[in-house]
């Protein structure tokens, strides 16, 4: 997984903020954004975004190119920390937490462009993902067949539906298989929340069906947030949707509500989808 940038120092919060945090600890929300803004000079790529992903919820963030979706992900993971607003992860304020600490707390992410070790095998990529979030990850000794990291790698091969090509070099894989591998790597270390950044980009119809099967097979307790241009995929695998436009939240609702919203249709679909 890519190394993500460090964060600026925390600002001092008053009693009101502490009270909100206490309430959040009891709410069971996996992710809460309160007025998150990310500005680049005069440009507000993300502008005052608030949303809540409950524990176990499957969530989609939709919008056209330039709507601010990927920048929002970057703020959540720490690639580009917000210039205003707060981010809470299972009740803890992580706005100013180091990105690697977010990973250790159970947050994962995939990227629009594949970030894989192309000269290694599928199994080796998954093994490195497992070791990257495990204790003793800096050991130079490769664990044996009975080691927990080895067993975890075999489990990820099954869960990502790639056991049949475990020893294939990544460079030889089809694009859809590389996307599956990225998802498998994001599953390493029992994540609590995964952010999927356009996992269906460039996939064939058959690969899209495989992606849907993979996403719907994820454990019920695991939350994910999905950025996706393919509405047929996004609306089939999630139970809550936020639509962004020009960096702001346009609509939030169920997949049916979003699909049948006249303004969403006019801006993103052109007609009834």
Coordinates of C-alpha atoms in Angstrom, one line a residue:
X1 CA 0.0 0.0 0.0
X2 CA 1.2 3.5 -0.7
X3 CA 2.8 5.6 2.0
X4 CA 0.6 8.6 2.8
X5 CA 1.6 12.0 3.9
X6 CA 1.9 13.2 7.5
X7 CA -0.6 15.6 9.0
X8 CA -0.5 19.1 10.5
X9 CA -0.8 19.5 14.2
X10 CA -4.1 19.4 16.0
X11 CA -6.0 22.5 16.9
X12 CA -7.3 23.0 20.4
X13 CA -10.9 22.0 20.9
X14 CA -13.3 23.4 23.5
X15 CA -15.8 21.7 25.8
X16 CA -18.5 21.6 23.1
X17 CA -16.2 19.5 20.9
X18 CA -15.4 17.1 23.8
X19 CA -19.2 16.7 24.4
X20 CA -19.7 15.8 20.8
X21 CA -16.9 13.2 20.9
X22 CA -18.5 11.6 24.0
X23 CA -21.8 11.2 22.2
X24 CA -20.0 9.8 19.1
X25 CA -18.3 7.1 21.2
X26 CA -21.8 5.7 21.9
X27 CA -23.2 6.0 18.4
X28 CA -21.6 3.0 16.7
X29 CA -20.7 5.1 13.6
X30 CA -17.8 3.8 11.6
X31 CA -17.0 7.2 10.0
X32 CA -18.4 10.7 10.6
X33 CA -17.4 13.8 8.7
X34 CA -18.4 17.2 10.2
X35 CA -18.0 20.1 7.8
X36 CA -14.9 18.7 6.1
X37 CA -13.3 21.2 3.7
X38 CA -10.2 20.9 1.6
X39 CA -8.9 24.0 -0.1
X40 CA -6.0 24.4 -2.5
X41 CA -5.4 28.2 -2.4
X42 CA -8.7 29.8 -3.5
X43 CA -10.1 26.5 -4.8
X44 CA -12.4 24.5 -2.4
X45 CA -12.2 21.1 -3.9
X46 CA -14.2 19.8 -0.9
X47 CA -16.6 22.3 0.7
X48 CA -18.3 21.7 4.1
X49 CA -19.1 18.0 3.6
X50 CA -20.8 16.2 6.4
X51 CA -21.9 12.5 6.3
X52 CA -22.1 9.5 8.5
X53 CA -21.3 5.8 7.7
X54 CA -22.7 3.5 10.4
X55 CA -20.8 0.4 11.4
X56 CA -21.3 -2.3 8.8
X57 CA -22.9 0.1 6.3
X58 CA -22.0 -0.1 2.6
X59 CA -21.9 3.5 1.3
X60 CA -21.3 5.1 -2.1
X61 CA -20.1 8.6 -3.0
X62 CA -21.1 9.5 -6.5
X63 CA -20.5 12.5 -8.8
X64 CA -19.1 13.6 -12.1
X65 CA -15.4 14.3 -12.6
X66 CA -14.3 17.2 -10.5
X67 CA -17.0 16.8 -8.0
X68 CA -14.4 16.3 -5.2
X69 CA -14.8 12.6 -4.5
X70 CA -11.2 11.6 -4.6
X71 CA -10.1 14.7 -2.7
X72 CA -12.6 13.7 0.0
X73 CA -11.0 10.3 0.2
X74 CA -7.6 11.9 0.5
X75 CA -8.8 14.0 3.4
X76 CA -10.2 10.9 5.2
X77 CA -7.0 8.9 4.8
X78 CA -4.7 11.8 5.4
X79 CA -3.1 12.2 1.9
X80 CA -4.4 15.8 2.0
X81 CA -5.7 16.6 5.5
X82 CA -8.7 18.9 5.7
X83 CA -8.3 22.6 6.0
X84 CA -11.5 22.7 8.1
X85 CA -13.9 20.3 9.8
X86 CA -13.4 17.1 11.8
X87 CA -13.2 13.4 10.9
X88 CA -14.2 10.7 13.4
X89 CA -13.4 7.0 13.1
X90 CA -15.4 4.8 15.4
X91 CA -15.9 7.7 17.8
X92 CA -12.3 8.8 17.8
X93 CA -11.3 12.2 16.3
X94 CA -8.6 11.3 13.7
X95 CA -8.5 14.6 11.9
X96 CA -4.9 15.1 12.9
X97 CA -3.8 11.5 13.3
X98 CA -0.8 10.2 11.4
X99 CA -1.9 8.3 8.3
X100 CA -0.1 5.1 9.3
X101 CA -1.9 5.2 12.6
X102 CA -5.2 5.3 10.7
X103 CA -4.2 2.1 8.9
X104 CA -3.3 0.5 12.3
X105 CA -6.7 1.4 13.6
X106 CA -8.4 -0.5 10.7
X107 CA -8.8 2.0 7.8
X108 CA -7.8 0.8 4.3
X109 CA -7.9 2.3 0.8
X110 CA -7.6 1.3 -2.8
X111 CA -6.6 3.9 -5.5
X112 CA -7.7 4.7 -9.0
X113 CA -4.4 3.6 -10.4
X114 CA -3.2 0.1 -9.4
X115 CA -0.4 0.1 -6.8
X116 CA 0.9 -3.4 -7.0
X117 CA 4.3 -5.2 -7.1
X118 CA 4.1 -6.2 -10.8
X119 CA 7.1 -8.5 -10.8
X120 CA 5.9 -10.5 -7.8
X121 CA 3.2 -13.2 -7.7
X122 CA -0.3 -12.7 -6.5
X123 CA 0.5 -14.7 -3.4
X124 CA 3.6 -12.5 -2.6
X125 CA 1.6 -9.3 -3.0
X126 CA -1.0 -10.5 -0.5
X127 CA 1.7 -11.8 1.8
X128 CA 3.4 -8.4 1.8
X129 CA 0.0 -6.7 2.6
X130 CA -0.5 -9.1 5.5
X131 CA 3.0 -8.5 6.9
X132 CA 2.6 -4.8 6.5
X133 CA 0.0 -4.6 9.2
X134 CA 1.3 -7.4 11.4
X135 CA 3.6 -7.3 14.4
X136 CA 7.1 -8.3 13.6
X137 CA 6.7 -7.0 10.0
X138 CA 10.3 -6.0 9.8
X139 CA 11.6 -9.6 10.2
X140 CA 13.8 -10.9 7.4
X141 CA 12.7 -14.5 8.0
X142 CA 9.9 -15.7 5.8
X143 CA 7.3 -17.5 8.0
X144 CA 6.6 -21.2 7.4
X145 CA 3.4 -22.9 6.2
X146 CA 1.8 -22.9 9.7
X147 CA 2.6 -19.3 10.5
X148 CA -0.4 -17.0 11.0
X149 CA 0.8 -14.7 8.2
X150 CA 0.9 -17.6 5.8
X151 CA -2.5 -18.8 6.8
X152 CA -3.9 -15.2 6.5
X153 CA -2.4 -15.0 3.0
X154 CA -4.1 -18.2 1.9
X155 CA -7.4 -16.9 3.4
X156 CA -7.1 -13.7 1.4
X157 CA -6.5 -15.7 -1.8
X158 CA -9.8 -17.4 -1.2
X159 CA -11.7 -14.2 -0.2
X160 CA -10.4 -12.3 -3.2
X161 CA -11.3 -15.2 -5.5
X162 CA -7.7 -15.5 -6.8
X163 CA -6.6 -18.9 -5.5
X164 CA -6.4 -20.3 -9.0
X165 CA -3.8 -17.8 -10.0
X166 CA -1.9 -17.5 -6.7
X167 CA 1.5 -18.1 -8.3
X168 CA 1.0 -16.0 -11.4
X169 CA 3.1 -12.8 -11.8
X170 CA 1.0 -9.7 -11.4
X171 CA 2.3 -8.3 -14.6
X172 CA 0.6 -11.2 -16.4
X173 CA -2.9 -10.6 -14.9
X174 CA -5.9 -9.1 -16.6
X175 CA -6.9 -5.6 -15.4
X176 CA -9.9 -7.0 -13.6
X177 CA -7.8 -9.5 -11.7
X178 CA -5.4 -6.8 -10.7
X179 CA -8.4 -4.9 -9.3
X180 CA -9.4 -8.0 -7.3
X181 CA -5.9 -8.3 -6.0
X182 CA -6.0 -4.7 -4.7
X183 CA -9.2 -5.4 -2.9
X184 CA -7.6 -8.6 -1.4
X185 CA -4.7 -6.5 -0.2
X186 CA -7.0 -4.0 1.4
X187 CA -8.6 -6.8 3.3
X188 CA -5.4 -7.7 5.1
X189 CA -5.4 -7.3 8.9
X190 CA -9.1 -7.3 9.5
X191 CA -10.0 -3.8 8.4
X192 CA -13.0 -2.0 9.9
X193 CA -13.5 0.4 7.0
X194 CA -12.3 0.3 3.4
X195 CA -12.4 3.1 0.9
X196 CA -12.7 1.9 -2.7
X197 CA -11.7 4.5 -5.3
X198 CA -13.4 3.5 -8.6
X199 CA -12.7 -0.2 -8.5
X200 CA -14.8 -0.9 -11.6
X201 CA -12.7 1.5 -13.8
X202 CA -11.7 -0.1 -17.1
X203 CA -13.4 -3.5 -16.3
X204 CA -15.1 -5.7 -18.9
X205 CA -18.7 -6.8 -18.3
X206 CA -17.6 -10.1 -17.0
X207 CA -15.0 -8.5 -14.7
X208 CA -17.7 -6.1 -13.4
X209 CA -19.9 -9.1 -12.4
X210 CA -16.9 -10.6 -10.6
X211 CA -16.4 -7.3 -8.8
X212 CA -20.0 -7.2 -7.7
X213 CA -19.8 -10.8 -6.4
X214 CA -16.6 -9.9 -4.5
X215 CA -18.1 -6.7 -2.9
X216 CA -21.3 -8.4 -1.9
X217 CA -19.4 -11.2 -0.3
X218 CA -17.6 -8.9 2.2
X219 CA -18.5 -9.5 5.9
X220 CA -21.6 -7.9 7.1
X221 CA -19.7 -6.1 10.0
X222 CA -17.2 -4.5 7.6
X223 CA -18.0 -1.0 6.4
X224 CA -17.0 0.4 3.1
X225 CA -17.3 3.6 1.1
X226 CA -17.2 3.3 -2.7
X227 CA -16.4 6.0 -5.3
X228 CA -17.8 4.8 -8.6
X229 CA -18.9 6.2 -12.0
X230 CA -20.7 2.9 -12.9
X231 CA -24.1 3.5 -11.3
X232 CA -25.2 0.0 -12.1
X233 CA -22.5 -1.3 -9.8
X234 CA -22.6 1.3 -7.2
X235 CA -26.4 1.1 -6.6
X236 CA -26.3 -2.7 -6.5
X237 CA -23.8 -3.1 -3.7
X238 CA -24.5 -0.2 -1.3
X239 CA -27.4 0.8 1.0
X240 CA -26.7 4.5 1.3
X241 CA -25.5 7.1 -1.3
X242 CA -24.2 10.6 -1.2
X243 CA -24.0 12.6 -4.5
X244 CA -21.5 15.4 -4.7
X245 CA -21.4 18.3 -7.0
X246 CA -18.8 21.1 -7.2
X247 CA -17.2 19.9 -3.9
X248 CA -20.5 19.9 -1.9
X249 CA -23.1 17.4 -0.9
X250 CA -26.0 17.5 -3.4
X251 CA -28.2 14.7 -2.1
X252 CA -28.0 11.8 0.4
X253 CA -30.4 8.9 0.4
X254 CA -31.1 5.2 -0.4
X255 CA -30.1 3.9 -3.8
X256 CA -33.8 4.0 -4.9
X257 CA -34.1 7.6 -3.8
X258 CA -30.9 8.7 -5.6
X259 CA -31.8 6.8 -8.7
X260 CA -35.2 8.5 -8.9
X261 CA -34.1 12.0 -7.9
X262 CA -34.9 14.4 -10.7
X263 CA -31.9 16.7 -10.0
X264 CA -29.5 13.8 -9.8
X265 CA -30.9 12.5 -13.1
X266 CA -30.5 15.9 -14.8
X267 CA -27.0 16.4 -13.7
X268 CA -25.5 12.9 -13.8
X269 CA -27.7 10.7 -15.8
X270 CA -29.4 12.9 -18.4
X271 CA -32.6 10.9 -18.1
X272 CA -34.2 8.3 -15.9
X273 CA -31.6 5.6 -15.2

